Short mmCIF file of C-alpha atoms in Angstrom, two decimals:
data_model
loop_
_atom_site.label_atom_id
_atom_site.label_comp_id
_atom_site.label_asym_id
_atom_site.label_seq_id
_atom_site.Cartn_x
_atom_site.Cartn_y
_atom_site.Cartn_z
CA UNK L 1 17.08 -45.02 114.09
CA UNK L 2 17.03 -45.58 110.19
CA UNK L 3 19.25 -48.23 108.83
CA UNK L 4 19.89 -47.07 105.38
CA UNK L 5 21.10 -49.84 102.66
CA UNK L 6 23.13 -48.82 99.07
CA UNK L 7 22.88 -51.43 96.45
CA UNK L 8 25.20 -51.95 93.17
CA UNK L 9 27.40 -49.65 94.55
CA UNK L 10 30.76 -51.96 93.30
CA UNK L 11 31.35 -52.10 89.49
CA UNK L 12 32.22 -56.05 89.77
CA UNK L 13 29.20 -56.71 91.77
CA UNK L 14 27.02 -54.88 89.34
CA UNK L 15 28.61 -57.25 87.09
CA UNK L 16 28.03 -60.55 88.76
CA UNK L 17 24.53 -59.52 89.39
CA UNK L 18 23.14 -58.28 85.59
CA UNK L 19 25.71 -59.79 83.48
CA UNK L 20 27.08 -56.96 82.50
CA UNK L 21 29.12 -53.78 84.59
CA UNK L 22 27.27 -50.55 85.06
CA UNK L 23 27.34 -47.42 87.08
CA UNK L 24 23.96 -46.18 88.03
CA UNK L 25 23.17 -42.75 87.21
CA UNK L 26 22.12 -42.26 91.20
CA UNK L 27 22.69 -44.27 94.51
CA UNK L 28 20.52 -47.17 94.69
CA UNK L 29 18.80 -46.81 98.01
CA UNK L 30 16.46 -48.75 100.34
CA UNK L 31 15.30 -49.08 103.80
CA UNK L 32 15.68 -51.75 106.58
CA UNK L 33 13.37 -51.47 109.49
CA UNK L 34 15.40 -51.46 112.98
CA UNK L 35 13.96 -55.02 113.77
CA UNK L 36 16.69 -56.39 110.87
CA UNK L 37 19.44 -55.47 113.29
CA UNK L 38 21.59 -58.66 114.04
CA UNK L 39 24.16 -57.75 116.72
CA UNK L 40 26.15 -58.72 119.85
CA UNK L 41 27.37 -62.09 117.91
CA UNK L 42 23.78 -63.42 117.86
CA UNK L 43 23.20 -65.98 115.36
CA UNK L 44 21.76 -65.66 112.14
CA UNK L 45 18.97 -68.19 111.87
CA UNK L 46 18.64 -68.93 108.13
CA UNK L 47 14.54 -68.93 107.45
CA UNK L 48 12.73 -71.62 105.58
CA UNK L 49 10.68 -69.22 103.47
CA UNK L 50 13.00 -68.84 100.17
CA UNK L 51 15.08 -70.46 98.89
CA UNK L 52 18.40 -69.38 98.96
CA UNK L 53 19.91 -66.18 101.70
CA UNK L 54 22.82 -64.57 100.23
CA UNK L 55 25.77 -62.89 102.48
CA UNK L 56 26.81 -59.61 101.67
CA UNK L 57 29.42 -57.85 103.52
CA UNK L 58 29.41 -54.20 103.55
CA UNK L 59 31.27 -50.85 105.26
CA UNK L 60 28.65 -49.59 107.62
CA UNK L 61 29.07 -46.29 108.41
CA UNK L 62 27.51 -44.23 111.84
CA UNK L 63 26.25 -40.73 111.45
CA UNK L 64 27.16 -38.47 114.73
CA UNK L 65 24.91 -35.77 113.90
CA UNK L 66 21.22 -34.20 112.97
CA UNK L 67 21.35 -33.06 109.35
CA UNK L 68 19.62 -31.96 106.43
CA UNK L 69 20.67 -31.02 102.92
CA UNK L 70 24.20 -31.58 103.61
CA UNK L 71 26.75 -30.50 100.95
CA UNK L 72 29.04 -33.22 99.98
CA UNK L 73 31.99 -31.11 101.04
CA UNK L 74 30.80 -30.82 105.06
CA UNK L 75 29.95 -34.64 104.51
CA UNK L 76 32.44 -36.05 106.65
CA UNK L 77 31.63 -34.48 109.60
CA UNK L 78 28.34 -36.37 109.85
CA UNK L 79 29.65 -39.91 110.10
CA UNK L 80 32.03 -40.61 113.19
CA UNK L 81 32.76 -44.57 112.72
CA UNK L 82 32.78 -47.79 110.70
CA UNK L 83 32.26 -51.59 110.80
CA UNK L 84 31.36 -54.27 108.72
CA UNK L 85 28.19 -55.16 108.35
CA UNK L 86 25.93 -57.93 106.43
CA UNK L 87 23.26 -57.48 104.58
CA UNK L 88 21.41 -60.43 104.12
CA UNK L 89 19.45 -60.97 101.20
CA UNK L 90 16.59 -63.36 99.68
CA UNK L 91 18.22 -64.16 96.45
CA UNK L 92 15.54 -65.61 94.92
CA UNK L 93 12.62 -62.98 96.28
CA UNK L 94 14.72 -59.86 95.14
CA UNK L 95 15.14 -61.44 91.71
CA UNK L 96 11.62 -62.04 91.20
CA UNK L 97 10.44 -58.39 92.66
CA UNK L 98 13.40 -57.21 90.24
CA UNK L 99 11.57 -58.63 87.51
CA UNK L 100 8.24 -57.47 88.01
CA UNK L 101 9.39 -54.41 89.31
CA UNK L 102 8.17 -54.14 92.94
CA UNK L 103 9.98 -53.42 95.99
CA UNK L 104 12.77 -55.10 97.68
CA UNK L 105 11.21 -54.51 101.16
CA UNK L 106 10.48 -58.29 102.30
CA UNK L 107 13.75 -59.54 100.99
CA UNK L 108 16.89 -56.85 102.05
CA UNK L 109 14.28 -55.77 105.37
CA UNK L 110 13.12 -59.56 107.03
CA UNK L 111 14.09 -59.95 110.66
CA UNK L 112 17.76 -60.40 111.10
CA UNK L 113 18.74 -59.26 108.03
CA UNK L 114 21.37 -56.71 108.80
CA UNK L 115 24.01 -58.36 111.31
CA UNK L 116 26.52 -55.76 112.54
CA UNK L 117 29.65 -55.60 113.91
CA UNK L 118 31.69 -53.43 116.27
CA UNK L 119 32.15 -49.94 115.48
CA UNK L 120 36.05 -48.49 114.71
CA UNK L 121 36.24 -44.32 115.24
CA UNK L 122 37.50 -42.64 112.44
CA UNK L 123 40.04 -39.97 112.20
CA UNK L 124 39.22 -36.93 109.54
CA UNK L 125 42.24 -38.44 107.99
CA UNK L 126 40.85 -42.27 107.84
CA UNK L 127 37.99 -41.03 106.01
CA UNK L 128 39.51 -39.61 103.10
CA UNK L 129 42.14 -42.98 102.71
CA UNK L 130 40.39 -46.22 101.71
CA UNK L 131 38.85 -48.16 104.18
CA UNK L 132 39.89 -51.90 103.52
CA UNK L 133 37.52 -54.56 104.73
CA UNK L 134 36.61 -58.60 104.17
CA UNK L 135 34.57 -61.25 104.74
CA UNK L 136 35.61 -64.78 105.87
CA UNK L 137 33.49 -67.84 105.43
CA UNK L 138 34.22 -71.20 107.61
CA UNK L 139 38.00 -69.51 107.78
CA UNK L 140 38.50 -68.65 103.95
CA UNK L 141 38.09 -65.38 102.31
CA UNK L 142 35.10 -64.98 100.09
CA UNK L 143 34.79 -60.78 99.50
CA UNK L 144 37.21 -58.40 99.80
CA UNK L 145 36.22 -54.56 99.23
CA UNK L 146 37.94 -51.02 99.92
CA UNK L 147 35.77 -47.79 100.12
CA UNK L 148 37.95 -45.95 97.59
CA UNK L 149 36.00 -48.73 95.29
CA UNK L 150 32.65 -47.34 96.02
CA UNK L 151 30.93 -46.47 92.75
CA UNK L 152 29.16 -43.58 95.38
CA UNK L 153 31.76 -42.53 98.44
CA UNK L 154 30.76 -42.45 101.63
CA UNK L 155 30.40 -38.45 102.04
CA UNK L 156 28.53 -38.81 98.53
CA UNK L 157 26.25 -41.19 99.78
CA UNK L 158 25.60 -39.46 103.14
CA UNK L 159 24.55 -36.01 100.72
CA UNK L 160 22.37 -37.50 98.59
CA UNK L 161 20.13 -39.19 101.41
CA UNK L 162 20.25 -35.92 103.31
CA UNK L 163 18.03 -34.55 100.35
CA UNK L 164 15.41 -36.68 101.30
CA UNK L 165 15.78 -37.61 104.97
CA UNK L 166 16.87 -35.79 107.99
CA UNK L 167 19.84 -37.92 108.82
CA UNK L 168 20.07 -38.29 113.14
CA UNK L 169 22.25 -39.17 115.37
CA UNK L 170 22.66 -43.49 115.17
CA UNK L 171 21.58 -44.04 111.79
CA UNK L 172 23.52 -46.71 109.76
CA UNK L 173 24.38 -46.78 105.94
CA UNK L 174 25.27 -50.19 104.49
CA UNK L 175 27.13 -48.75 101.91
CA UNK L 176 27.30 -51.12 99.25
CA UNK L 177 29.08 -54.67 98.59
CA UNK L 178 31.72 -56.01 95.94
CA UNK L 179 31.84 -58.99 94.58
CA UNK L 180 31.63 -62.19 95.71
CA UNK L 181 28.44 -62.70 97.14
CA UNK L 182 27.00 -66.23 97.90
CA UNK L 183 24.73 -68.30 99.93
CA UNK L 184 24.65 -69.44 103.46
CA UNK L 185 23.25 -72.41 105.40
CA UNK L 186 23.57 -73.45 108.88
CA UNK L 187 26.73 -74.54 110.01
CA UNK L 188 28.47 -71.39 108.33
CA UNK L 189 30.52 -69.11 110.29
CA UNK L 190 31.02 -65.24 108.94
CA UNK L 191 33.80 -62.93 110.30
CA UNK L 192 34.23 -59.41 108.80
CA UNK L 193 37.20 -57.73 109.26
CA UNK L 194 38.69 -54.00 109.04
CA UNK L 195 42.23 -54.46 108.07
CA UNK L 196 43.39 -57.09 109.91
CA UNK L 197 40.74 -56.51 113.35
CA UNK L 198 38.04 -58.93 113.33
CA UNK L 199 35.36 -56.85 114.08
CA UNK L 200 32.34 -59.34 113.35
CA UNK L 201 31.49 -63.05 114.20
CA UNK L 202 29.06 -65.06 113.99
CA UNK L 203 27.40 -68.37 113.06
CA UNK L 204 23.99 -69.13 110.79
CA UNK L 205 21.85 -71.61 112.19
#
C-alpha cells in the first residue's frame, strides 16, 4: 500500500504558508511510508524531537483499482471512498528542509503521522459534487475545506500520479488541506467530520 500526500493544494493555505497565494504549476506530491498510518482511534503521541507538530486535516481518498496512465476523464472510477484524514507535520523540520531545499521525508513520513478515519462509499454522483469536510479541536472548529476547493481535483490528482506510479488497490491520497492549520500538544482532542458524520476521533498524548 502507498499512502500518497498533496501539499498546497488550497489557495488560502498556500497563503498562510508563503505569505503570499499561489497555484503551483503541478501537484505537489510526496510519500508516507505505511508505518505513518494512525488508525482505529489510536492516539497520536506528540514526539519530543521538534518543536512544534502541526494538524492538518485532509479528504483522503481510496483507490479500488490497479492502474496506470489513467486519463483524467476515466479518473473516477479508480477511487471508491473518502474520509478525513490528518497529516501531521513537523513545522519546524519542513521549514528548515524548505529552505535548504531537501526533502520533506522525516517530517510529513515519521511514525504516526497520517491518522485516518473511517471510510464513506461514494456514489459516481458524490464525486462530481463537493465533498464538505472539517476539523474540530477540543470541540471548536479550526479548518473547514470542500473538494470543489482543491487547487488539483481529486480525478486530477489520481491522473497525474498514475504517470508515475501504478496506482493498486488500497492506496490512499491525502489530498491536500485549507487553511487553518496549527499545533497540537497533549491533551488535544481532533474529530474530522464529512458533513455532519464524525468520521474521526482521537486524542494526542
Amino acid at each position: 500500500m502507498k499512502i500518497f500526500g498533496v501539499g498546497m493544494n488550497y489557495l488560502q493555505h498556500t497563503e498562510e504558508l508563503d505569505g503570499r497565494a499561489y497555484r503551483p504549476s503541478e501537484p505537489v506530491i510526496f510519500l508516507k511510508p505505511d508505518s505513518a498510518l494512525l488508525k482505529d482511534g489510536k492516539p497520536f503521541f506528540v514526539p519530543d524531537w521538534a518543536r512544534r507538530f502541526d494538524y492538518e486535516a485532509e479528504l483522503v481518498v481510496r483507490i479500488c483499482r490497479l492502474g496506470k496512465g489513467i486519463p483524467v476523464r476515466f479518473a473516477h472510477r479508480y477511487w471508491d471512498a473518502v474520509t478525513v484524514g490528518i497529516d501531521f507535520t513537523a513545522r519546524d523540520t519542513q521549514e528548515k528542509a524548505r529552505h535548504e531545499g531537501m526533502p520533506w521525508t522525516i517530517c510529513k513520513g515519521f511514525d504516526g503521522s497520517a491518522a485516518i478515519g473511517t471510510f464513506q462509499p461514494l456514489s459516481l454522483e458524490g464525486k462530481g459534487a463537493g465533498i464538505g469536510f472539517r476539523l474540530d479541536k477540543n470541540g471548536e472548529t479550526v479548518q473547514r475545506g470542500d473538494s470543489s476547493e482543491m487547487l488539483f481535483s481529486v480525478d486530477e490528482i489520481i491522473s497525474y500520479l498514475s504517470r508515475f506510479f501504478t496506482l493498486r488497490t488500497g492506496d490512499l491520497i491525502y489530498t491536500g488541506t485549507p487553511a487553518g492549520i496549527g499545533a497540537v500538544k497533549p491533551g488535544d482532542h481532533l474529530q474530522g467530520y464529512i458533513g455532519e458524520d464524525c468520521v474521526l476521533d482521537f486524542y494526542c498524548r
